[in-house]
PDB file of N, CA and C in Angstrom:
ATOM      1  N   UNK A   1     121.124  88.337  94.861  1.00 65.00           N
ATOM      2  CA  UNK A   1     122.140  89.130  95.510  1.00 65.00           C
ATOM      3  C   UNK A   1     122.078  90.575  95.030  1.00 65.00           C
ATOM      4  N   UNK A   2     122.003  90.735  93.472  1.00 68.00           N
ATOM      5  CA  UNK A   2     121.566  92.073  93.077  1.00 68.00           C
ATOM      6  C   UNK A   2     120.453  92.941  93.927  1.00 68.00           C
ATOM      7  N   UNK A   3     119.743  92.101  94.408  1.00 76.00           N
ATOM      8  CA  UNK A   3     118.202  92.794  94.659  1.00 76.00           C
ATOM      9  C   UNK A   3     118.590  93.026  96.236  1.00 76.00           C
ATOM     10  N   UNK A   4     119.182  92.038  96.796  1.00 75.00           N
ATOM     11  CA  UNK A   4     119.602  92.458  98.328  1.00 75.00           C
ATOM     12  C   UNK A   4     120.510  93.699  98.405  1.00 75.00           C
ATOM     13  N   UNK A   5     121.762  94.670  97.173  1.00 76.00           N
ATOM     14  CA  UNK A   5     122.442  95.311  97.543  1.00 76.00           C
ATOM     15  C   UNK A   5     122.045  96.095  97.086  1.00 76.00           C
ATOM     16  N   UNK A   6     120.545  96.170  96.157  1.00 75.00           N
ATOM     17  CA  UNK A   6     120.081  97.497  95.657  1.00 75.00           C
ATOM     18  C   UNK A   6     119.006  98.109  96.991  1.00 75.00           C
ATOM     19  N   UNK A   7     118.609  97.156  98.071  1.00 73.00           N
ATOM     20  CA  UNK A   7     117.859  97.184  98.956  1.00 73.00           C
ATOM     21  C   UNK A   7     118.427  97.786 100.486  1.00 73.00           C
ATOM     22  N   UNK A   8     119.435  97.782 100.230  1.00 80.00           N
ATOM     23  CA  UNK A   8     120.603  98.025 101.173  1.00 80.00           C
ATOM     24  C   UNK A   8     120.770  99.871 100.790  1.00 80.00           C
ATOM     25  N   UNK A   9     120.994  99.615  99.153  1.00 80.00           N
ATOM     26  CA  UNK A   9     121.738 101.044  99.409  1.00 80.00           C
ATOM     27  C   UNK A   9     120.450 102.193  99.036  1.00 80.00           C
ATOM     28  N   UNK A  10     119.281 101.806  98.140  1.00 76.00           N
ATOM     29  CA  UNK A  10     117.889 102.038  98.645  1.00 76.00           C
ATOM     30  C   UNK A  10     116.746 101.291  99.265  1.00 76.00           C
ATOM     31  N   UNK A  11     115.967 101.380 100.582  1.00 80.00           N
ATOM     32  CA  UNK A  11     115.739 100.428 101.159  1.00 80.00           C
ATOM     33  C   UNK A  11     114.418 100.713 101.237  1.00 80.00           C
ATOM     34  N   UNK A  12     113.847 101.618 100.543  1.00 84.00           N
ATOM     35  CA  UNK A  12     112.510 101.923  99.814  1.00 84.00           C
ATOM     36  C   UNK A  12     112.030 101.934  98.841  1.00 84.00           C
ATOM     37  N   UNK A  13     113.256 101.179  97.975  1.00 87.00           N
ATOM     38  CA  UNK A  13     112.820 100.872  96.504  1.00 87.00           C
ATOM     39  C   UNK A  13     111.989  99.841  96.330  1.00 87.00           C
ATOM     40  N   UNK A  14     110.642  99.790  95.499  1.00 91.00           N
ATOM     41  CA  UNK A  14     109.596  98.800  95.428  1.00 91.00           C
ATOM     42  C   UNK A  14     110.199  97.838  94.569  1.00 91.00           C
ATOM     43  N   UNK A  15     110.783  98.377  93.027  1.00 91.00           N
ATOM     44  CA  UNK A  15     111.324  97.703  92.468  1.00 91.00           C
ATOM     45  C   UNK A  15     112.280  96.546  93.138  1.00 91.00           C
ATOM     46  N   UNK A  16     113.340  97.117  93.722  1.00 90.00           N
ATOM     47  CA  UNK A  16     113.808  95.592  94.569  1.00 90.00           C
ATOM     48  C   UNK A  16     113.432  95.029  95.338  1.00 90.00           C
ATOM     49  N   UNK A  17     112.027  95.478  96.274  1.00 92.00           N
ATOM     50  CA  UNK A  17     111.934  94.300  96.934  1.00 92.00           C
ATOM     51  C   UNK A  17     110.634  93.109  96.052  1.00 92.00           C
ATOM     52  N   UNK A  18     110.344  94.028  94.980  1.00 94.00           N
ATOM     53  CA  UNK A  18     109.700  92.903  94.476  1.00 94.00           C
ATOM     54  C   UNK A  18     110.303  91.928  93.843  1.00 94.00           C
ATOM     55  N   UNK A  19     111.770  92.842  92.988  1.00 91.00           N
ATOM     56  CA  UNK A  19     112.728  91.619  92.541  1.00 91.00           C
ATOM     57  C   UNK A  19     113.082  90.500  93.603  1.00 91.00           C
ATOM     58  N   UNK A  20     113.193  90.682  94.665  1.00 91.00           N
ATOM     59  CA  UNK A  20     113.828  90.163  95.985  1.00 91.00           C
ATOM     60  C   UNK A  20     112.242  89.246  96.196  1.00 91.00           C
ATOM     61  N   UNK A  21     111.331  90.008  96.325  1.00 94.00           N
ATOM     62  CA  UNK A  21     110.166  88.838  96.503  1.00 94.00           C
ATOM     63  C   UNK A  21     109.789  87.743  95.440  1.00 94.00           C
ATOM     64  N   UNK A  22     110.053  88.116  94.028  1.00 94.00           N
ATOM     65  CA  UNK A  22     110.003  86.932  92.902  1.00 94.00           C
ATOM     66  C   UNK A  22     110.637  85.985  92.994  1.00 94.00           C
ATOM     67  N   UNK A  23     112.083  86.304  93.588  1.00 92.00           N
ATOM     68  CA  UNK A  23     113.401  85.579  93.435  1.00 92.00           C
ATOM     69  C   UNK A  23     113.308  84.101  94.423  1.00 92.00           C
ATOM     70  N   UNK A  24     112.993  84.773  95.798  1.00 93.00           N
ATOM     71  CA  UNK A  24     112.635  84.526  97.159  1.00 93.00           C
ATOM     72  C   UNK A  24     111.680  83.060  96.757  1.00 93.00           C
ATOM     73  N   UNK A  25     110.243  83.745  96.178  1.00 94.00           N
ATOM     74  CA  UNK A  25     109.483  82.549  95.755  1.00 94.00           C
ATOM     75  C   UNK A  25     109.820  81.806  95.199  1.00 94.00           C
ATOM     76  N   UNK A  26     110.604  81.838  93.398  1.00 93.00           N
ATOM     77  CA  UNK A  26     111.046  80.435  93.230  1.00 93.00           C
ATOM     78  C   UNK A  26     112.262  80.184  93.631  1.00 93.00           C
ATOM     79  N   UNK A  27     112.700  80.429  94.031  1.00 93.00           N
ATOM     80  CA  UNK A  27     113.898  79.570  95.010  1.00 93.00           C
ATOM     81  C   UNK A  27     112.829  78.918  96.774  1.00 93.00           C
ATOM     82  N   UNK A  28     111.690  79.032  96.664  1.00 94.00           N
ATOM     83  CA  UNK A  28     111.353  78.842  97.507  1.00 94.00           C
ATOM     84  C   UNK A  28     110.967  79.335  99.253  1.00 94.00           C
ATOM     85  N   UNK A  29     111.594  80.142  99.123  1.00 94.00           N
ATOM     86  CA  UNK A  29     111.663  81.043 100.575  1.00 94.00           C
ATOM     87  C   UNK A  29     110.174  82.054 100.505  1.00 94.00           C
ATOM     88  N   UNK A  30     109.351  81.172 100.637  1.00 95.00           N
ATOM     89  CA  UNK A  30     107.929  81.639 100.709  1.00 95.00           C
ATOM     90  C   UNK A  30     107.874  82.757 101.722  1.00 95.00           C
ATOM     91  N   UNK A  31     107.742  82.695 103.407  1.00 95.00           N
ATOM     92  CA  UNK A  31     107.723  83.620 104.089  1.00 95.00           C
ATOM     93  C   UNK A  31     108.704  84.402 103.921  1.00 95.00           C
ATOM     94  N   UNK A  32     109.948  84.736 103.034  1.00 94.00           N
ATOM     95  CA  UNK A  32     110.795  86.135 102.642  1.00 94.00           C
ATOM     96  C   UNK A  32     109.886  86.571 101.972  1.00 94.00           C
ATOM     97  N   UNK A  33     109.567  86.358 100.679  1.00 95.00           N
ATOM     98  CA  UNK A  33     108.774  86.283  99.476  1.00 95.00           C
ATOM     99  C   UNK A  33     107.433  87.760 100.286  1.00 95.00           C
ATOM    100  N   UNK A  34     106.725  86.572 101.234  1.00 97.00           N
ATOM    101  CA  UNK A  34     105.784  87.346 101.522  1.00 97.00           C
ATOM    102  C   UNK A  34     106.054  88.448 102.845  1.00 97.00           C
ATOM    103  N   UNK A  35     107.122  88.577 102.878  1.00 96.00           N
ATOM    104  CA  UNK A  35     107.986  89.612 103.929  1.00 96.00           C
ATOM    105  C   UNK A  35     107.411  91.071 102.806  1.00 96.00           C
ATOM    106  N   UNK A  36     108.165  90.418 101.974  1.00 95.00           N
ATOM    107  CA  UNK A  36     108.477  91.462 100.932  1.00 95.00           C
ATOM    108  C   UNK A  36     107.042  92.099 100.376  1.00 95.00           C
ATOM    109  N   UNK A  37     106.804  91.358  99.798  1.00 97.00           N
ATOM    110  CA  UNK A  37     104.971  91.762  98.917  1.00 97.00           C
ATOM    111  C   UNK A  37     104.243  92.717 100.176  1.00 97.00           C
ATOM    112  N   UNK A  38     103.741  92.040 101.681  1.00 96.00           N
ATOM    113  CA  UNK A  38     103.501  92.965 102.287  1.00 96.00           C
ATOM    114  C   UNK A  38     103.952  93.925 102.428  1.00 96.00           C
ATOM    115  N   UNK A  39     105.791  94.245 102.542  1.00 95.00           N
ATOM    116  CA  UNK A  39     105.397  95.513 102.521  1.00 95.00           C
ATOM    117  C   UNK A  39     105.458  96.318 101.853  1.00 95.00           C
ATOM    118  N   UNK A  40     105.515  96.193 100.251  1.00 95.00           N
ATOM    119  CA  UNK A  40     105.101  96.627  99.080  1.00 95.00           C
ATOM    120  C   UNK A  40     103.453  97.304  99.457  1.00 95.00           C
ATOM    121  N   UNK A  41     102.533  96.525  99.801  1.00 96.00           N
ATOM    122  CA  UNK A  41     101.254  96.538  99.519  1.00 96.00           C
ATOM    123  C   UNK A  41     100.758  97.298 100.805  1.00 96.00           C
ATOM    124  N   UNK A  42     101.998  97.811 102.027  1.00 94.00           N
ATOM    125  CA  UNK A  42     101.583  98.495 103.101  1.00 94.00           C
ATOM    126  C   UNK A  42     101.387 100.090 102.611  1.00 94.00           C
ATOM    127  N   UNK A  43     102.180 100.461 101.481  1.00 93.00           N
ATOM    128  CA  UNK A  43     102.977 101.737 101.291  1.00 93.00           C
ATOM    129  C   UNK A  43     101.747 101.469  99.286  1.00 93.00           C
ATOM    130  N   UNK A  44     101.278 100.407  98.806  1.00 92.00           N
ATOM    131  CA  UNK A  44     100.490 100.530  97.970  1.00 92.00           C
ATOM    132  C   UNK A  44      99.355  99.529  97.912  1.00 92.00           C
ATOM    133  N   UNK A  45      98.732  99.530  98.346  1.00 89.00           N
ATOM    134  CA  UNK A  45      97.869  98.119  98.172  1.00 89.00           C
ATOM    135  C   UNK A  45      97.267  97.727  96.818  1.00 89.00           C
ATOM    136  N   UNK A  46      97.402  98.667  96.147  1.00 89.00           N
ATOM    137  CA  UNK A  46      96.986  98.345  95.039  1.00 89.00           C
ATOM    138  C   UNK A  46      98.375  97.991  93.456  1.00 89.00           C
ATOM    139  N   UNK A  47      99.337  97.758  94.166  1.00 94.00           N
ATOM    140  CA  UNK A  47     100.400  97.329  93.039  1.00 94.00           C
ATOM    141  C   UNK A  47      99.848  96.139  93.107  1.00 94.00           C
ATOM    142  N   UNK A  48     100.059  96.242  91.440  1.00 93.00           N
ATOM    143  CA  UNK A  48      99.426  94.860  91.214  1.00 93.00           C
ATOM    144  C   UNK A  48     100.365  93.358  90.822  1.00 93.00           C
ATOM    145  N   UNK A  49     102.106  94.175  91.037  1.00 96.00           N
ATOM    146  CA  UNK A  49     102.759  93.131  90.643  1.00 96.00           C
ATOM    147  C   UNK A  49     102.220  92.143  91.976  1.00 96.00           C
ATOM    148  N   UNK A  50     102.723  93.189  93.615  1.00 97.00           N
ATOM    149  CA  UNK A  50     102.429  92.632  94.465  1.00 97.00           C
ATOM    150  C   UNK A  50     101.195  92.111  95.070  1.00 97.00           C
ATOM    151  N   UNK A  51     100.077  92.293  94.574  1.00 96.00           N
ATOM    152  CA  UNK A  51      99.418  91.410  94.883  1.00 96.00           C
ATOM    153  C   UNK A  51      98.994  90.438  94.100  1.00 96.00           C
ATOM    154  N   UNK A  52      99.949  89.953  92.762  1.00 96.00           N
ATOM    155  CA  UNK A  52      99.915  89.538  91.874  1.00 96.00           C
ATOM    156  C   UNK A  52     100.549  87.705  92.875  1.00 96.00           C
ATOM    157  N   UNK A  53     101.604  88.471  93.136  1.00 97.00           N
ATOM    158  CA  UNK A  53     103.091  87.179  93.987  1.00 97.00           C
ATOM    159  C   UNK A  53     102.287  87.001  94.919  1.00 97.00           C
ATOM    160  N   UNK A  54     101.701  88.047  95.806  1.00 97.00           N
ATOM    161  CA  UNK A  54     100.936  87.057  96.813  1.00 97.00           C
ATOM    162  C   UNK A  54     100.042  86.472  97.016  1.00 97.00           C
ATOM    163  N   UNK A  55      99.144  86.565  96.074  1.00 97.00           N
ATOM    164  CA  UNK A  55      98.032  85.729  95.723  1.00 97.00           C
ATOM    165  C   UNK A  55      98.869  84.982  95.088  1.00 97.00           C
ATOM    166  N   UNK A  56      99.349  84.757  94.828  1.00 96.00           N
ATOM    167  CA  UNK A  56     100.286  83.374  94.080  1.00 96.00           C
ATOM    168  C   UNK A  56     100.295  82.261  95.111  1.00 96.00           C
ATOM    169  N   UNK A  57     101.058  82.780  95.773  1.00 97.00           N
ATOM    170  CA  UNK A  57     101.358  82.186  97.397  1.00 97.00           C
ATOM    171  C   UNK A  57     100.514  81.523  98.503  1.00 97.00           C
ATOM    172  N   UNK A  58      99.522  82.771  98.286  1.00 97.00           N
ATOM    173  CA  UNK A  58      98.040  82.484  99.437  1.00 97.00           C
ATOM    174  C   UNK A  58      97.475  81.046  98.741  1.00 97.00           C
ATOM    175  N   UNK A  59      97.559  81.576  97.544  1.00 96.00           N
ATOM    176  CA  UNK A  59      96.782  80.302  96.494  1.00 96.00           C
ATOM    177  C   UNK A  59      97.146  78.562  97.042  1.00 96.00           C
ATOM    178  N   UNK A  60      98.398  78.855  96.994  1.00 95.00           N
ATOM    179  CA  UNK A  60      99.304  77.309  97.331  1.00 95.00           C
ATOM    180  C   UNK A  60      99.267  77.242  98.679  1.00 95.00           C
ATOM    181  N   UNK A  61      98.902  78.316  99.321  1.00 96.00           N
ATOM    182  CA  UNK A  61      98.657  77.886 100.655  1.00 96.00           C
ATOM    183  C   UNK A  61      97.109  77.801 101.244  1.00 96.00           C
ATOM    184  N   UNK A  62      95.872  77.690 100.000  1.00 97.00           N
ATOM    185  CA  UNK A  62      94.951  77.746 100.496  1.00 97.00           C
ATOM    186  C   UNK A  62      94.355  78.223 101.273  1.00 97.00           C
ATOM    187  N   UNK A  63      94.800  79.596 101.227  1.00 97.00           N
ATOM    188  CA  UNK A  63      93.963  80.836 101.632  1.00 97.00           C
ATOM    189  C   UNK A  63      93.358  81.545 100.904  1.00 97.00           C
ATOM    190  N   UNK A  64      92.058  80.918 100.413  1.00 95.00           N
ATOM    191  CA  UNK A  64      91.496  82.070  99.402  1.00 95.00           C
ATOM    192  C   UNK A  64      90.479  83.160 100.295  1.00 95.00           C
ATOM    193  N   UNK A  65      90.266  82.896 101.654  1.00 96.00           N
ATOM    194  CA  UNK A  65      89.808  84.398 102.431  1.00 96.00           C
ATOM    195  C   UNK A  65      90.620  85.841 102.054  1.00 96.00           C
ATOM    196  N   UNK A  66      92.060  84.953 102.361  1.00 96.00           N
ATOM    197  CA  UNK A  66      92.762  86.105 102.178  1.00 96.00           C
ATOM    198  C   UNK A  66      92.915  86.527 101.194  1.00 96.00           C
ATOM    199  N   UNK A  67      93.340  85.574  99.921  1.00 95.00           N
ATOM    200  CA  UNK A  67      93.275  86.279  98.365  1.00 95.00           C
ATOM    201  C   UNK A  67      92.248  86.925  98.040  1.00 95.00           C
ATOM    202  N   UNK A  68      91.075  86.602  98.638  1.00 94.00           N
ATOM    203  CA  UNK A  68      90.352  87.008  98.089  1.00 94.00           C
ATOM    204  C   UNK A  68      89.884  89.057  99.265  1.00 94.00           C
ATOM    205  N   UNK A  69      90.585  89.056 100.360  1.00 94.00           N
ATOM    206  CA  UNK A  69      90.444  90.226 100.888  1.00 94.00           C
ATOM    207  C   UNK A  69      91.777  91.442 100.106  1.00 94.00           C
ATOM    208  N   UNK A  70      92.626  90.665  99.790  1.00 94.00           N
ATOM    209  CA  UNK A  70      94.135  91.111  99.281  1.00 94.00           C
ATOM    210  C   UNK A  70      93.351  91.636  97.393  1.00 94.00           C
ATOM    211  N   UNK A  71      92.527  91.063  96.596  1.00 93.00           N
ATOM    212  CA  UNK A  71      91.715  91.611  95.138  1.00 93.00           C
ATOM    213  C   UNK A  71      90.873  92.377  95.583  1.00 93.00           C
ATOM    214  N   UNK A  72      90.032  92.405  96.977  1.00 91.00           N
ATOM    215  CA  UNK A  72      88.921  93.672  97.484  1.00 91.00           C
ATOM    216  C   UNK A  72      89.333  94.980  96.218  1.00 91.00           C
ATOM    217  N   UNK A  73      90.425  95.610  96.841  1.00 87.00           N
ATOM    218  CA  UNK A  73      90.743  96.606  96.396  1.00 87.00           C
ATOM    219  C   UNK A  73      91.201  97.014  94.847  1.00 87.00           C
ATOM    220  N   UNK A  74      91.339  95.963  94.513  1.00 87.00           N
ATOM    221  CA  UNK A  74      91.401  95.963  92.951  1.00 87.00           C
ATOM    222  C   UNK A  74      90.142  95.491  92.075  1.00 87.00           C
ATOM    223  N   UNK A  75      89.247  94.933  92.610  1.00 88.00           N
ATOM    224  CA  UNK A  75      87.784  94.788  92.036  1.00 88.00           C
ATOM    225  C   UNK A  75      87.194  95.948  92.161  1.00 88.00           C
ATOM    226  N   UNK A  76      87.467  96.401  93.416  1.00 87.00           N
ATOM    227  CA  UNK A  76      86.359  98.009  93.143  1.00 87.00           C
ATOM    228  C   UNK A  76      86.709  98.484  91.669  1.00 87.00           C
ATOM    229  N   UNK A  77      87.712  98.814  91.390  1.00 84.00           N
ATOM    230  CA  UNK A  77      88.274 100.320  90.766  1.00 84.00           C
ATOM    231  C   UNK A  77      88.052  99.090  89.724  1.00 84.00           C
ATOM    232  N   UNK A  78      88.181  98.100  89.242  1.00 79.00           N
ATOM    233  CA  UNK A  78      87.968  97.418  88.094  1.00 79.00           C
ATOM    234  C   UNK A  78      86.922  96.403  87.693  1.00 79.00           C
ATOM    235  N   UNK A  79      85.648  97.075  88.284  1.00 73.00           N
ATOM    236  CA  UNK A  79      84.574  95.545  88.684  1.00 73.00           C
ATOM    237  C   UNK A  79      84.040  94.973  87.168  1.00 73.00           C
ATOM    238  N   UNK A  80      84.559  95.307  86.102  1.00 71.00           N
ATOM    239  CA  UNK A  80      84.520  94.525  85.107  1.00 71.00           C
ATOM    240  C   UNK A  80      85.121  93.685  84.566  1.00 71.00           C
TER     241      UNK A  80
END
């Protein structure tokens, strides 16, 4: 509820919607969850909380195409 009225009264804060996307996941609400992370990762693709949660997600949903297109951008800049 915190994270929904900090989202409300800033609605471009990354910080809450990632709080709002952590929360989302374990309580279960997977597609909020990944509402959220995308569009974290539209405006940064390279935060790594968020593509941290959604590869979380993709994982349990057996999408590793996608996890694995969603790390592209973080293997370059870190290919070690």
């Amino acid at each position: 509820q915190l994270y929904s009225s900090a989202m409300r009264k800033n609605p471009n804060s990354i910080e809450a919607k990632l709080g709002y996307a952590r929360c989302s996941n374990i309580l279960g609400a997977t597609s909020e969850s990944k509402k959220y992370y995308s569009e974290i990762l539209n405006r940064d693709k390279k935060n790594l909380a968020a593509v941290n949660g959604l590869a979380e997600i993709l994982l349990k949903e057996n999408k590793t195409k996608d996890v694995q297109n969603l790390i592209e951008p973080i293997i370059a800049d870190f290919p070690n």
